[in-house]
PDB file of C-alpha atoms in Angstrom:
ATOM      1  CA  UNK A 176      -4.468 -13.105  23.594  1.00 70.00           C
ATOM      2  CA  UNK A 177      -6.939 -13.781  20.583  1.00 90.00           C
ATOM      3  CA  UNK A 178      -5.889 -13.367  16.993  1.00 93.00           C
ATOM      4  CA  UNK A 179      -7.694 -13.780  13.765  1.00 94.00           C
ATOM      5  CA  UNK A 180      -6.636 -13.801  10.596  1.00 96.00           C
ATOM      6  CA  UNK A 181      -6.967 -10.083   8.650  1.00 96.00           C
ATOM      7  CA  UNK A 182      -6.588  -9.116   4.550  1.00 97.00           C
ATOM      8  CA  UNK A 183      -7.456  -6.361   2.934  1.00 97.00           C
ATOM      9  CA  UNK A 184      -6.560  -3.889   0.054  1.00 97.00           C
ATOM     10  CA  UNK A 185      -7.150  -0.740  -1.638  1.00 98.00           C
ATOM     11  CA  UNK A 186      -6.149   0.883  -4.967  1.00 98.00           C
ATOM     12  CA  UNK A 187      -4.744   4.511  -6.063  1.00 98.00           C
ATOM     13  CA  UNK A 188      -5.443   6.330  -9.219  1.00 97.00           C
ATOM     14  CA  UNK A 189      -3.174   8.889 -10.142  1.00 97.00           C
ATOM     15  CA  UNK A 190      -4.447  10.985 -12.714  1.00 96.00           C
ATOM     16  CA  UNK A 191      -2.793  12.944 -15.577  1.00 94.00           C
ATOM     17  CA  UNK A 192      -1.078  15.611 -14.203  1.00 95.00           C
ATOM     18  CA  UNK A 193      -1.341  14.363 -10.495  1.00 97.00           C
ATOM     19  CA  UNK A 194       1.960  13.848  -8.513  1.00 97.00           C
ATOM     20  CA  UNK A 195       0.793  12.163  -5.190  1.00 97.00           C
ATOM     21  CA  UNK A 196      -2.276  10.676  -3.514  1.00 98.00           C
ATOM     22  CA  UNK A 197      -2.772   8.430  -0.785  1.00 97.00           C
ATOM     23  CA  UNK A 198      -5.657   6.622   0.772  1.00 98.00           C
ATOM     24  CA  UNK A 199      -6.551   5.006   3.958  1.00 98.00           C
ATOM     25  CA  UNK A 200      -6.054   0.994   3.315  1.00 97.00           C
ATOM     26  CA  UNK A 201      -7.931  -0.042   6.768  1.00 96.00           C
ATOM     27  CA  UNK A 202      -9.141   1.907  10.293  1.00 97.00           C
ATOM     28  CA  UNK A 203      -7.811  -0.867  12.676  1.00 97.00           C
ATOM     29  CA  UNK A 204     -10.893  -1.494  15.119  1.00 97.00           C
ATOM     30  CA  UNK A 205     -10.729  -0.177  18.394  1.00 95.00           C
ATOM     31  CA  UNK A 206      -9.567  -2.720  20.975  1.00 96.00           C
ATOM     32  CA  UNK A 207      -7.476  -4.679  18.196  1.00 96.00           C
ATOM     33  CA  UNK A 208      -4.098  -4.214  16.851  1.00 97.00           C
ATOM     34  CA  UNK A 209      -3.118  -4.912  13.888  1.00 97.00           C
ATOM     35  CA  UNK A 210       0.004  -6.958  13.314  1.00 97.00           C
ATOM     36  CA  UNK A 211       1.176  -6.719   9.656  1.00 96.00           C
ATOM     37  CA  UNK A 212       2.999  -9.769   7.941  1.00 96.00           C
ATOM     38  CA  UNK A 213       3.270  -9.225   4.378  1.00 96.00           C
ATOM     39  CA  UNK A 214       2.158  -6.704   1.668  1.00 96.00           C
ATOM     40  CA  UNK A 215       2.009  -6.408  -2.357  1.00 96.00           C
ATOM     41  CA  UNK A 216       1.859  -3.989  -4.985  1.00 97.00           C
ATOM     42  CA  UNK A 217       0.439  -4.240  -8.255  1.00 96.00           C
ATOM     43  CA  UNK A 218       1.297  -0.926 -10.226  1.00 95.00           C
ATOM     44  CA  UNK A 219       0.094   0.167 -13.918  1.00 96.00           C
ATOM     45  CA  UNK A 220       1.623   2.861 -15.539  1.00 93.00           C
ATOM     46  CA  UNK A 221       4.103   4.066 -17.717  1.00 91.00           C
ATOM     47  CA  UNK A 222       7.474   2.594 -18.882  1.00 87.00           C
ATOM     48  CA  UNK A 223      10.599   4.734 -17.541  1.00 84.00           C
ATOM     49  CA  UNK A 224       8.367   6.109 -14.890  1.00 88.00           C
ATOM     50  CA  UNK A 225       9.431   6.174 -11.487  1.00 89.00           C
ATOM     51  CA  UNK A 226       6.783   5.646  -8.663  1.00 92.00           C
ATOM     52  CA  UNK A 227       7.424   5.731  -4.672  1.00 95.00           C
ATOM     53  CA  UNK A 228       4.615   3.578  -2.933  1.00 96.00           C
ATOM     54  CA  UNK A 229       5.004   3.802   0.896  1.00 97.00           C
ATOM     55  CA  UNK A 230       2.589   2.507   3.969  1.00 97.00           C
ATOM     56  CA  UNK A 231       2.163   4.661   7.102  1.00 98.00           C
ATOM     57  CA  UNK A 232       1.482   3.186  10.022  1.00 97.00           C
ATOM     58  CA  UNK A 233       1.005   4.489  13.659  1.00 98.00           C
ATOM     59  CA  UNK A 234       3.101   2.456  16.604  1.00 97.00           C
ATOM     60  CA  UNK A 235       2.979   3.481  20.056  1.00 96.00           C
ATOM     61  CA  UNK A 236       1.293   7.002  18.999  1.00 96.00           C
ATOM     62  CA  UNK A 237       4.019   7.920  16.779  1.00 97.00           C
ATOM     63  CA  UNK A 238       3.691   7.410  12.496  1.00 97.00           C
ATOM     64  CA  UNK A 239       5.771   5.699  10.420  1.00 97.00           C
ATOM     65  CA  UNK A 240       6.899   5.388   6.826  1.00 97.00           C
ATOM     66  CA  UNK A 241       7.597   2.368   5.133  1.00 96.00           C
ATOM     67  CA  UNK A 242       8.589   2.807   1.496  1.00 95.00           C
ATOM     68  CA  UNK A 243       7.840  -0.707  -0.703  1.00 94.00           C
ATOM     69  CA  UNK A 244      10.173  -1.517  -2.852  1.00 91.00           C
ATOM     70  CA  UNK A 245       9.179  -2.891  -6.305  1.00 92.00           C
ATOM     71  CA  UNK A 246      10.817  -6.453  -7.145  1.00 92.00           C
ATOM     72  CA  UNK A 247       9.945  -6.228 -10.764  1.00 93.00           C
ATOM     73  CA  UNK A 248       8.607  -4.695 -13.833  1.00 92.00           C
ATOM     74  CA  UNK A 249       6.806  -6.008 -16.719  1.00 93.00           C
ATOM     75  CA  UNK A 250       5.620  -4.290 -20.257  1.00 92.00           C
ATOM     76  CA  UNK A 251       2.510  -4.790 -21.144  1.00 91.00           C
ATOM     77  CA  UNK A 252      -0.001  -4.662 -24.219  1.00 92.00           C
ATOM     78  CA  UNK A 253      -2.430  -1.960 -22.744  1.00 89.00           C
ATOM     79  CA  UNK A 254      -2.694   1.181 -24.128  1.00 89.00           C
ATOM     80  CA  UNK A 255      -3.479   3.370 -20.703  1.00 89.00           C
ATOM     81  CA  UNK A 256      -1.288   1.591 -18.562  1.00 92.00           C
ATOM     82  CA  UNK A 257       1.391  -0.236 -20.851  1.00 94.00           C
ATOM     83  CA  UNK A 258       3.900  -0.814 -17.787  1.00 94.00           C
ATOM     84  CA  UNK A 259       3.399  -3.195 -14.822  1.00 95.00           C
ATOM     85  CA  UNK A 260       5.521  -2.641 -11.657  1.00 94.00           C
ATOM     86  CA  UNK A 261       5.059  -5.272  -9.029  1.00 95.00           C
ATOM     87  CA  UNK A 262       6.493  -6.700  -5.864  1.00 94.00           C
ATOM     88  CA  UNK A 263       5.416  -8.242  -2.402  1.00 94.00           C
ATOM     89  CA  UNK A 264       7.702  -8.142   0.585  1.00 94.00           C
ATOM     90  CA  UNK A 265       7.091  -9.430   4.706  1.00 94.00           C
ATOM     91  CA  UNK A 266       6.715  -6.210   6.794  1.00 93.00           C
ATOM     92  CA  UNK A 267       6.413  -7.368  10.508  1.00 95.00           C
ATOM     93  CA  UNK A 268       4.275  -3.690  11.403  1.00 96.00           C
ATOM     94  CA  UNK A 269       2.316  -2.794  14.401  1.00 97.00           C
ATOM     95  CA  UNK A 270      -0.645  -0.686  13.987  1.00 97.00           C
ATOM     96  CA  UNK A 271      -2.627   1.034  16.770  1.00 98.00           C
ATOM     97  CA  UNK A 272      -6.210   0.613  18.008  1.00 98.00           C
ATOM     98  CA  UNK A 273      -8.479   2.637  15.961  1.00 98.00           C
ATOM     99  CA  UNK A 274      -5.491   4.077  13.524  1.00 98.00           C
ATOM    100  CA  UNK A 275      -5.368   4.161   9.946  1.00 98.00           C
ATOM    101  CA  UNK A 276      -2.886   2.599   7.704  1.00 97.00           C
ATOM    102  CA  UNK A 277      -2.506   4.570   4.447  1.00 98.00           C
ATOM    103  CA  UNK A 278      -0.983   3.945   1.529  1.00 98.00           C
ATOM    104  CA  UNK A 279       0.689   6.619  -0.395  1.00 98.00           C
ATOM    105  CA  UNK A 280       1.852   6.603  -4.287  1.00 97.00           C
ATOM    106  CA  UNK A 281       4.028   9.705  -5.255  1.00 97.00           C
ATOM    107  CA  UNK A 282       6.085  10.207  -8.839  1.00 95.00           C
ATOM    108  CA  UNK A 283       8.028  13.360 -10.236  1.00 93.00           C
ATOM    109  CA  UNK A 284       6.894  12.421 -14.355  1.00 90.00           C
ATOM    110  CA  UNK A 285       2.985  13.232 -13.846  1.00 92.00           C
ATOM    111  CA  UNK A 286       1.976  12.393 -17.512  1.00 91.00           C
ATOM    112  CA  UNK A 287      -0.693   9.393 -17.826  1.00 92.00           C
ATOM    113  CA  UNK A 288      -2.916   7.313 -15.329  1.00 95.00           C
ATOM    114  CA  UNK A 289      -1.281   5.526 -13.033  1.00 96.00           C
ATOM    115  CA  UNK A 290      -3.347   2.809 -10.768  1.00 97.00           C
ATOM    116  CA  UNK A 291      -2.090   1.014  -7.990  1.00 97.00           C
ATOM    117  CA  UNK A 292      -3.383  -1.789  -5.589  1.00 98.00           C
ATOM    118  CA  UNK A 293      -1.879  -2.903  -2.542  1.00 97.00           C
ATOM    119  CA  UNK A 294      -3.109  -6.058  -0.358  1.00 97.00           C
ATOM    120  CA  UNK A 295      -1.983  -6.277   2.837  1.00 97.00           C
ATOM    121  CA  UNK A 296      -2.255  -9.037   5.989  1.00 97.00           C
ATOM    122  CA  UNK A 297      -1.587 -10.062   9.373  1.00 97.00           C
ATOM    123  CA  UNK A 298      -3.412 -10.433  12.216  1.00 97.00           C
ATOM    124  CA  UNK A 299      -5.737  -8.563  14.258  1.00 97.00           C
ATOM    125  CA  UNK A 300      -4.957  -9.432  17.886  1.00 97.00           C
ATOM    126  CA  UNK A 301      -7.273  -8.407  21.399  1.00 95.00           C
ATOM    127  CA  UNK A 302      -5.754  -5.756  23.580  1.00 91.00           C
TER     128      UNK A 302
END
C-alpha cells in the first residue's frame, strides 16, 4: 500500500456579530485516504471569549465530530485580536476517498474578529 506524506491548512474569520463558520480544510483525492496524525490551532480573538473549534471527518460513509481542545492561551499586544488561544493534539482520523474535512469555529460572545488557522497532517495512502 503506498503512502506519502500530506499537510495542509486553512483559516476562519469570524466576523463581528458572526457566531459560527466553517470551511472545507482539504477534498481527499479520489482513490486515496487520508490518514490524519496530528492537528493545531492557532486562534486570535478576544480575552474571556470562549471558542469551540471542531474537525469533521467522514469514515466508512458516516461523519464525525472531533472537537480540539485548546492547550493554552496567551494575551497579546494587538488591538483586533488581543487574545491568542492555541494548542496541537495527535488525532489518528480516517478520511474517505473524495470527502471533505472541514473545520468548524463556533462561539456564543459574537463581538470582534476572530481568525483561526488550523494545520493538519498524515498520510495519504492508495486504496
Amino acid at each position: 500500500m503506498a503512502q506519502r506524506p500530506f499537510q495542509t491548512g486553512a483559516v476562519v474569520n469570524l466576523s463581528n456579530g458572526e457566531s459560527t463558520k466553517e470551511t472545507v480544510i482539504v477534498t481527499v483525492p479520489r482513490k486515496k485516504r487520508f490518514h490524519t496524525q496530528f492537528l493545531g490551532i492557532n486562534g486570535f480573538g478576544h480575552p474571556n471569549q470562549s471558542l469551540f473549534y471542531a474537525v469533521h471527518v467522514t469514515t466508512c460513509s458516516t461523519v464525525g465530530i472531533y472537537p480540539i481542545a485548546p492547550t493554552g492561551m496567551a494575551e497579546i499586544d494587538e488591538p483586533e485580536f488581543p487574545a491568542r488561544v492555541f494548542g496541537s493534539q495527535q488525532a489518528i482520523l480516517y478520511a474517505d476517498p473524495g470527502s471533505d474535512l472541514i473545520f468548524t469555529v463556533a462561539r456564543k460572545e459574537t463581538t470582534g474578529n476572530v481568525r483561526v488557522f488550523i494545520d493538519i497532517c498524515g498520510l495519504l495512502v492508495d486504496v
